[in-house]
Short mmCIF file of C-alpha atoms in Angstrom, two decimals:
data_model
loop_
_atom_site.label_atom_id
_atom_site.label_comp_id
_atom_site.label_asym_id
_atom_site.label_seq_id
_atom_site.Cartn_x
_atom_site.Cartn_y
_atom_site.Cartn_z
CA ARG A 51 7.35 12.66 15.29
CA LEU A 52 4.08 13.22 12.75
CA VAL A 53 1.11 14.56 14.49
CA ARG A 54 -0.92 14.95 11.03
CA PHE A 55 -0.45 16.46 7.35
CA GLU A 56 -3.01 18.34 5.28
CA GLN A 57 -2.20 19.26 1.26
CA ASP A 58 -4.01 20.88 -1.43
CA ALA A 59 -3.48 21.09 -4.93
CA ASP A 60 -0.49 23.17 -4.31
CA ALA A 61 1.63 21.68 -1.56
CA VAL A 62 1.47 19.12 1.42
CA ARG A 63 1.71 20.51 5.40
CA ALA A 64 3.57 18.34 7.78
CA ARG A 65 2.65 18.96 11.48
CA LEU A 66 5.24 17.48 13.55
CA GLU A 67 5.81 17.17 17.34
CA SER A 68 9.04 17.37 19.34
CA LYS A 69 10.11 15.09 22.43
CA ASP A 70 9.43 18.05 24.48
CA GLY A 71 6.04 18.88 22.88
CA VAL A 72 7.09 21.37 20.78
CA GLY A 73 4.98 21.74 17.39
CA THR A 74 6.18 22.77 13.91
CA THR A 75 4.49 22.94 10.57
CA HIS A 76 6.41 22.39 7.89
CA ARG A 77 5.31 23.09 3.84
CA ALA A 78 6.68 20.95 0.68
CA ASP A 79 5.86 19.61 -2.68
CA VAL A 80 5.73 16.29 -1.51
CA MET A 81 5.60 14.37 2.17
CA LEU A 82 7.71 10.68 1.64
CA ALA A 83 6.63 9.12 4.56
CA ALA A 84 8.94 6.47 5.93
CA ASP A 85 8.03 6.83 9.91
CA GLY A 86 8.02 2.96 10.15
CA ILE A 87 6.08 0.04 10.77
CA HIS A 88 3.67 2.67 13.85
CA SER A 89 3.18 5.12 10.70
CA ALA A 90 1.38 8.18 11.62
CA ALA A 91 0.91 9.20 8.32
CA ARG A 92 -0.32 5.49 7.17
CA ARG A 93 -2.76 5.26 10.51
CA GLN A 94 -4.68 8.72 8.91
CA LEU A 95 -4.57 7.35 5.65
CA TYR A 96 -6.06 4.26 7.01
CA PRO A 97 -7.84 4.72 10.01
CA ASP A 98 -9.62 1.59 10.42
CA GLU A 99 -6.28 -0.73 9.70
CA GLY A 100 -5.72 -1.52 13.13
CA VAL A 101 -2.65 -3.45 14.88
CA PRO A 102 -0.45 -5.49 13.19
CA ARG A 103 -0.74 -8.90 11.85
CA TRP A 104 1.42 -11.57 13.98
CA SER A 105 2.76 -14.56 13.28
CA ARG A 106 2.26 -15.65 17.11
CA LEU A 107 6.47 -16.20 17.02
CA VAL A 108 8.36 -14.14 19.15
CA LEU A 109 12.62 -12.99 17.47
CA TYR A 110 15.64 -12.19 20.04
CA ARG A 111 18.62 -11.16 18.58
CA GLY A 112 21.88 -10.22 19.68
CA VAL A 113 25.32 -9.75 18.75
CA THR A 114 28.34 -11.89 19.70
CA ARG A 115 32.17 -11.66 19.44
CA SER A 116 33.18 -15.38 19.66
CA ALA A 117 35.58 -17.56 17.89
CA PRO A 118 35.04 -18.59 14.55
CA PHE A 119 32.90 -21.50 13.97
CA LEU A 120 32.81 -23.80 10.65
CA SER A 121 34.63 -21.35 7.51
CA GLY A 122 34.38 -18.28 9.55
CA ARG A 123 32.19 -17.11 6.80
CA THR A 124 29.14 -19.73 7.35
CA MET A 125 25.55 -18.52 7.70
CA VAL A 126 24.13 -21.34 10.09
CA GLN A 127 20.03 -21.54 9.58
CA MET A 128 18.85 -24.58 11.79
CA GLY A 129 14.98 -25.78 13.31
CA ASN A 130 11.42 -25.47 11.59
CA ARG A 131 8.65 -22.99 11.22
CA ALA A 132 7.69 -23.09 14.72
CA GLN A 133 11.37 -22.71 16.15
CA LYS A 134 14.48 -21.79 14.58
CA PHE A 135 18.03 -20.24 15.14
CA VAL A 136 19.71 -17.69 12.44
CA CYS A 137 23.75 -17.14 13.13
CA TYR A 138 26.18 -15.29 10.70
CA PRO A 139 29.73 -13.39 11.14
CA ILE A 140 28.96 -9.81 10.17
CA SER A 141 32.35 -8.46 10.62
CA ARG A 142 35.23 -8.54 8.52
CA ALA A 143 37.96 -7.05 10.65
CA ALA A 144 37.07 -9.60 13.57
CA TYR A 145 37.53 -12.32 10.64
CA ASP A 146 41.10 -10.55 9.88
CA GLU A 147 41.64 -11.01 13.87
CA GLY A 148 40.99 -14.47 14.14
CA ALA A 149 37.75 -13.98 15.95
CA SER A 150 34.13 -13.68 14.73
CA LEU A 151 31.11 -10.95 15.52
CA THR A 152 28.40 -12.52 15.31
CA ASN A 153 24.57 -11.43 14.57
CA TRP A 154 21.95 -14.16 15.85
CA ILE A 155 18.53 -14.41 16.14
CA ALA A 156 16.59 -17.30 17.71
CA CYS A 157 12.48 -17.54 16.99
CA VAL A 158 10.01 -19.15 19.36
CA GLN A 159 6.11 -19.71 19.39
CA ALA A 160 4.91 -17.00 22.46
CA GLY A 161 2.60 -19.02 24.92
CA GLU A 162 -0.72 -19.43 24.12
CA ARG A 163 -1.88 -16.18 26.94
CA GLU A 164 1.04 -14.37 25.68
CA ALA A 165 -0.33 -10.79 24.33
CA LEU A 166 1.10 -8.52 21.51
CA LYS A 167 3.17 -6.29 22.85
CA PRO A 168 4.04 -3.00 20.87
CA GLU A 169 6.50 -3.72 18.34
CA ASP A 170 9.28 -1.68 19.27
CA TRP A 171 13.35 -2.68 18.58
CA ASN A 172 14.59 -1.48 22.20
CA ARG A 173 13.00 -3.63 24.25
CA ARG A 174 15.78 -5.60 26.59
CA ALA A 175 15.27 -9.66 27.25
CA GLU A 176 17.68 -12.30 29.04
CA ALA A 177 18.62 -15.52 27.39
CA GLU A 178 16.43 -17.25 30.47
CA ALA A 179 12.95 -16.48 28.62
CA PHE A 180 13.93 -18.43 25.47
CA LEU A 181 17.13 -20.43 25.95
CA PRO A 182 15.76 -23.56 27.48
CA ARG A 183 13.34 -24.44 24.54
CA TYR A 184 17.25 -24.93 22.60
CA ALA A 185 18.42 -27.46 25.25
CA GLY A 186 19.72 -30.76 23.39
CA TRP A 187 20.02 -28.77 20.07
CA ARG A 188 23.41 -29.33 18.52
CA PHE A 189 25.35 -27.81 15.34
CA PRO A 190 28.77 -29.32 14.48
CA GLY A 191 31.32 -26.35 15.71
CA LEU A 192 28.71 -23.83 17.31
CA GLU A 193 27.57 -23.92 21.13
CA LEU A 194 24.18 -22.25 20.92
CA ALA A 195 23.98 -21.04 24.32
CA ASP A 196 27.61 -19.45 25.01
CA LEU A 197 26.75 -17.51 22.04
CA VAL A 198 23.19 -16.39 23.37
CA ARG A 199 24.92 -15.79 26.78
CA GLY A 200 27.98 -13.95 25.08
CA ALA A 201 26.09 -11.03 23.94
CA ASP A 202 25.65 -7.74 25.86
CA ASP A 203 22.57 -7.21 25.12
CA ILE A 204 19.12 -9.29 23.82
CA PHE A 205 16.50 -7.55 22.11
CA GLU A 206 12.82 -8.97 21.58
CA PHE A 207 10.32 -8.08 19.67
CA PRO A 208 7.23 -9.38 17.75
CA MET A 209 6.91 -11.11 14.47
CA VAL A 210 4.66 -8.78 12.77
CA ASP A 211 3.38 -7.69 9.34
CA ARG A 212 0.69 -5.37 7.60
CA ASP A 213 -1.34 -6.78 4.76
CA PRO A 214 -0.46 -5.05 1.56
CA LEU A 215 -2.51 -1.62 1.07
CA PRO A 216 -4.42 -0.82 -2.40
CA ARG A 217 -1.98 1.97 -2.55
CA TRP A 218 0.51 4.25 -1.10
CA THR A 219 0.18 7.20 -2.73
CA HIS A 220 -2.19 9.72 -1.89
CA GLY A 221 -1.85 12.95 -3.77
CA ARG A 222 1.19 14.72 -3.20
CA VAL A 223 2.16 12.17 -0.14
CA THR A 224 3.53 8.45 -0.67
CA LEU A 225 4.69 5.63 1.97
CA LEU A 226 7.71 3.72 1.75
CA GLY A 227 9.85 1.07 3.58
CA ASP A 228 8.25 -0.50 6.86
CA ALA A 229 5.13 2.48 6.41
CA ALA A 230 4.05 1.60 2.84
CA HIS A 231 4.99 -2.60 3.35
CA PRO A 232 6.11 -4.16 6.55
CA MET A 233 7.19 -7.45 6.40
CA TYR A 234 7.88 -10.94 8.43
CA PRO A 235 12.39 -9.92 8.67
CA ILE A 236 13.05 -13.04 6.41
CA GLY A 237 15.36 -13.01 3.40
CA SER A 238 17.19 -9.87 4.60
CA ASN A 239 14.13 -7.77 2.70
CA GLY A 240 12.86 -5.59 5.59
CA ALA A 241 16.02 -2.88 4.70
CA THR A 242 16.61 -3.91 1.03
CA GLN A 243 13.46 -3.45 0.04
CA ALA A 244 13.00 -0.17 1.59
CA ILE A 245 16.64 1.26 -0.40
CA LEU A 246 14.53 -0.31 -3.86
CA ASP A 247 11.83 2.12 -2.76
CA ALA A 248 14.31 5.10 -2.23
CA ARG A 249 15.81 3.98 -5.56
CA VAL A 250 13.07 4.21 -7.59
CA LEU A 251 11.03 6.80 -5.68
CA ALA A 252 14.64 9.17 -6.66
CA ASP A 253 14.73 8.11 -10.08
CA GLN A 254 10.93 9.42 -10.55
CA LEU A 255 11.46 12.52 -8.54
CA ALA A 256 14.42 13.29 -10.57
CA GLY A 257 13.83 16.47 -12.85
CA THR A 258 10.26 16.31 -11.73
CA ASP A 259 8.79 20.37 -11.13
CA ALA A 260 6.32 20.59 -7.99
CA ALA A 261 3.44 20.41 -10.67
CA GLY A 262 4.46 16.69 -12.14
CA ALA A 263 5.44 15.46 -8.31
CA PRO A 264 2.07 13.51 -7.89
CA ASP A 265 2.27 11.82 -11.03
CA ALA A 266 5.74 11.10 -9.74
CA LEU A 267 4.83 9.35 -6.87
CA LEU A 268 2.52 7.10 -8.80
CA ARG A 269 4.74 6.24 -10.99
CA TYR A 270 6.97 5.13 -8.02
CA GLU A 271 4.31 3.37 -6.05
CA ALA A 272 3.53 1.42 -9.65
CA ASP A 273 6.69 0.25 -9.86
CA ARG A 274 7.55 -1.23 -6.11
CA LEU A 275 4.13 -1.53 -4.51
CA PRO A 276 3.23 -4.96 -6.28
CA LYS A 277 6.43 -6.46 -5.95
CA THR A 278 7.01 -5.49 -2.04
CA ALA A 279 3.38 -7.36 -1.67
CA GLN A 280 4.23 -9.94 -3.56
CA ILE A 281 7.65 -10.38 -0.92
CA VAL A 282 5.02 -9.53 2.33
CA LEU A 283 2.69 -12.28 1.21
CA ALA A 284 5.82 -15.22 0.46
CA ASN A 285 7.82 -14.18 3.98
CA ARG A 286 4.05 -15.36 5.58
CA GLY A 287 5.44 -18.95 3.57
CA HIS A 288 8.70 -18.47 5.44
CA GLY A 289 10.30 -17.22 2.04
CA PRO A 290 13.61 -19.52 1.58
CA ASP A 291 13.33 -20.51 5.11
CA TYR A 292 10.81 -23.08 3.75
CA VAL A 293 13.55 -25.41 2.59
CA MET A 294 13.93 -26.21 6.66
CA GLN A 295 10.12 -26.96 7.00
CA VAL A 296 10.95 -28.86 3.81
CA PHE A 297 13.67 -31.28 6.18
CA GLU A 298 11.32 -31.40 9.01
CA GLU A 299 8.86 -33.06 7.44
CA ARG A 300 10.82 -35.70 5.59
CA ALA A 301 13.33 -36.69 7.56
CA PRO A 302 12.20 -35.39 11.39
CA ASP A 303 14.74 -38.34 12.67
CA GLY A 304 17.59 -37.26 11.35
CA PHE A 305 19.62 -37.85 7.91
CA ALA A 306 23.05 -38.23 6.61
CA HIS A 307 23.01 -36.40 3.69
CA VAL A 308 21.01 -33.69 2.41
CA HIS A 309 20.81 -35.16 -0.89
CA ASP A 310 19.13 -38.15 0.89
CA VAL A 311 16.40 -35.99 1.46
CA ALA A 312 15.93 -33.22 -1.21
CA SER A 313 18.19 -33.11 -4.67
CA GLN A 314 20.49 -30.04 -5.59
CA GLN A 315 17.71 -29.37 -8.61
CA GLU A 316 14.88 -29.06 -5.62
CA LEU A 317 17.06 -27.17 -3.04
CA GLU A 318 17.93 -24.50 -5.75
CA ASP A 319 14.42 -24.24 -7.19
CA ILE A 320 13.23 -23.41 -4.05
CA ALA A 321 15.91 -20.33 -3.28
CA ALA A 322 15.51 -19.10 -7.03
CA GLY A 323 11.98 -19.28 -7.06
CA TYR A 324 12.13 -16.65 -3.84
CA LYS A 325 15.09 -14.75 -5.38
CA LYS A 326 12.66 -14.28 -8.79
CA ILE A 327 9.85 -12.97 -6.18
CA VAL A 328 12.16 -10.21 -4.32
CA GLY A 329 14.30 -9.06 -7.81
CA LEU A 330 17.20 -11.01 -7.24
CA ASP A 331 17.20 -13.39 -9.75
CA ILE A 332 20.66 -12.86 -12.34
CA GLU A 333 18.17 -11.74 -15.11
CA THR A 334 16.96 -9.05 -13.03
CA VAL A 335 19.54 -8.21 -11.53
CA ASN A 336 21.60 -7.67 -14.78
CA ALA A 337 18.66 -6.06 -16.66
CA LYS A 338 18.62 -3.02 -13.75
CA MET A 339 22.13 -3.06 -13.57
CA ARG A 340 22.02 -2.15 -17.88
CA GLY A 341 19.40 0.85 -16.94
CA VAL A 342 22.12 2.55 -14.60
#
């Protein structure tokens, strides 16, 4: 783990410490801090930032092998802003065998007195901690309780993010991924945006010598910081999941057909608006491909 870094005009020196407490120092032209939401580099750069911003929502995740539901390739999202359930198949091999390896996420509100726990992907939980809240939830072809109970392991973590930073790059040091822009896990953008960070960063550093590295980091930041800041803020509005809230508010007692509540054009506009923010609209993607 990173303990601390120091830099001068020519290089950066990172002090690392192993799990058994052995420290080493490494010298480099640049330091790319991709050390997650608990980033030590970010904490050194912004010591007064404090703890992550909690939505007071808690996520439970698991993976279950089961019989396929609906088409066998269907993604299900149900619920509203306060509570939802999302699941989708993640294995072509299981599909070819007539089964489904399904990733699922249950999102519930925390209790009024529940405190923020450390953001840890490896904290295990039990189904009964949240499954009773889904009593009475029905979806054709999907047995929610069976899906949850069929998981070998269930993991719990709070849904947190941080406010966008004014800058990531300080001399020969910059941030990327969750260290730079932790966001709510909506729209599959946590890993996606980190991958885009890496691509832009690699493009800017390619062919750059040590003297030009700080300027390359600034160009990377100029490209990626405003884009990811938009996504952080959009995800606070629940991104494309906002469509579920539309139906909750307009048809709380149910409906016969989706178009009785929202037109096809409105649904497409909601999806297109978010795609534009995250850079996945057709025009943006095509422009990127022309530049490859």
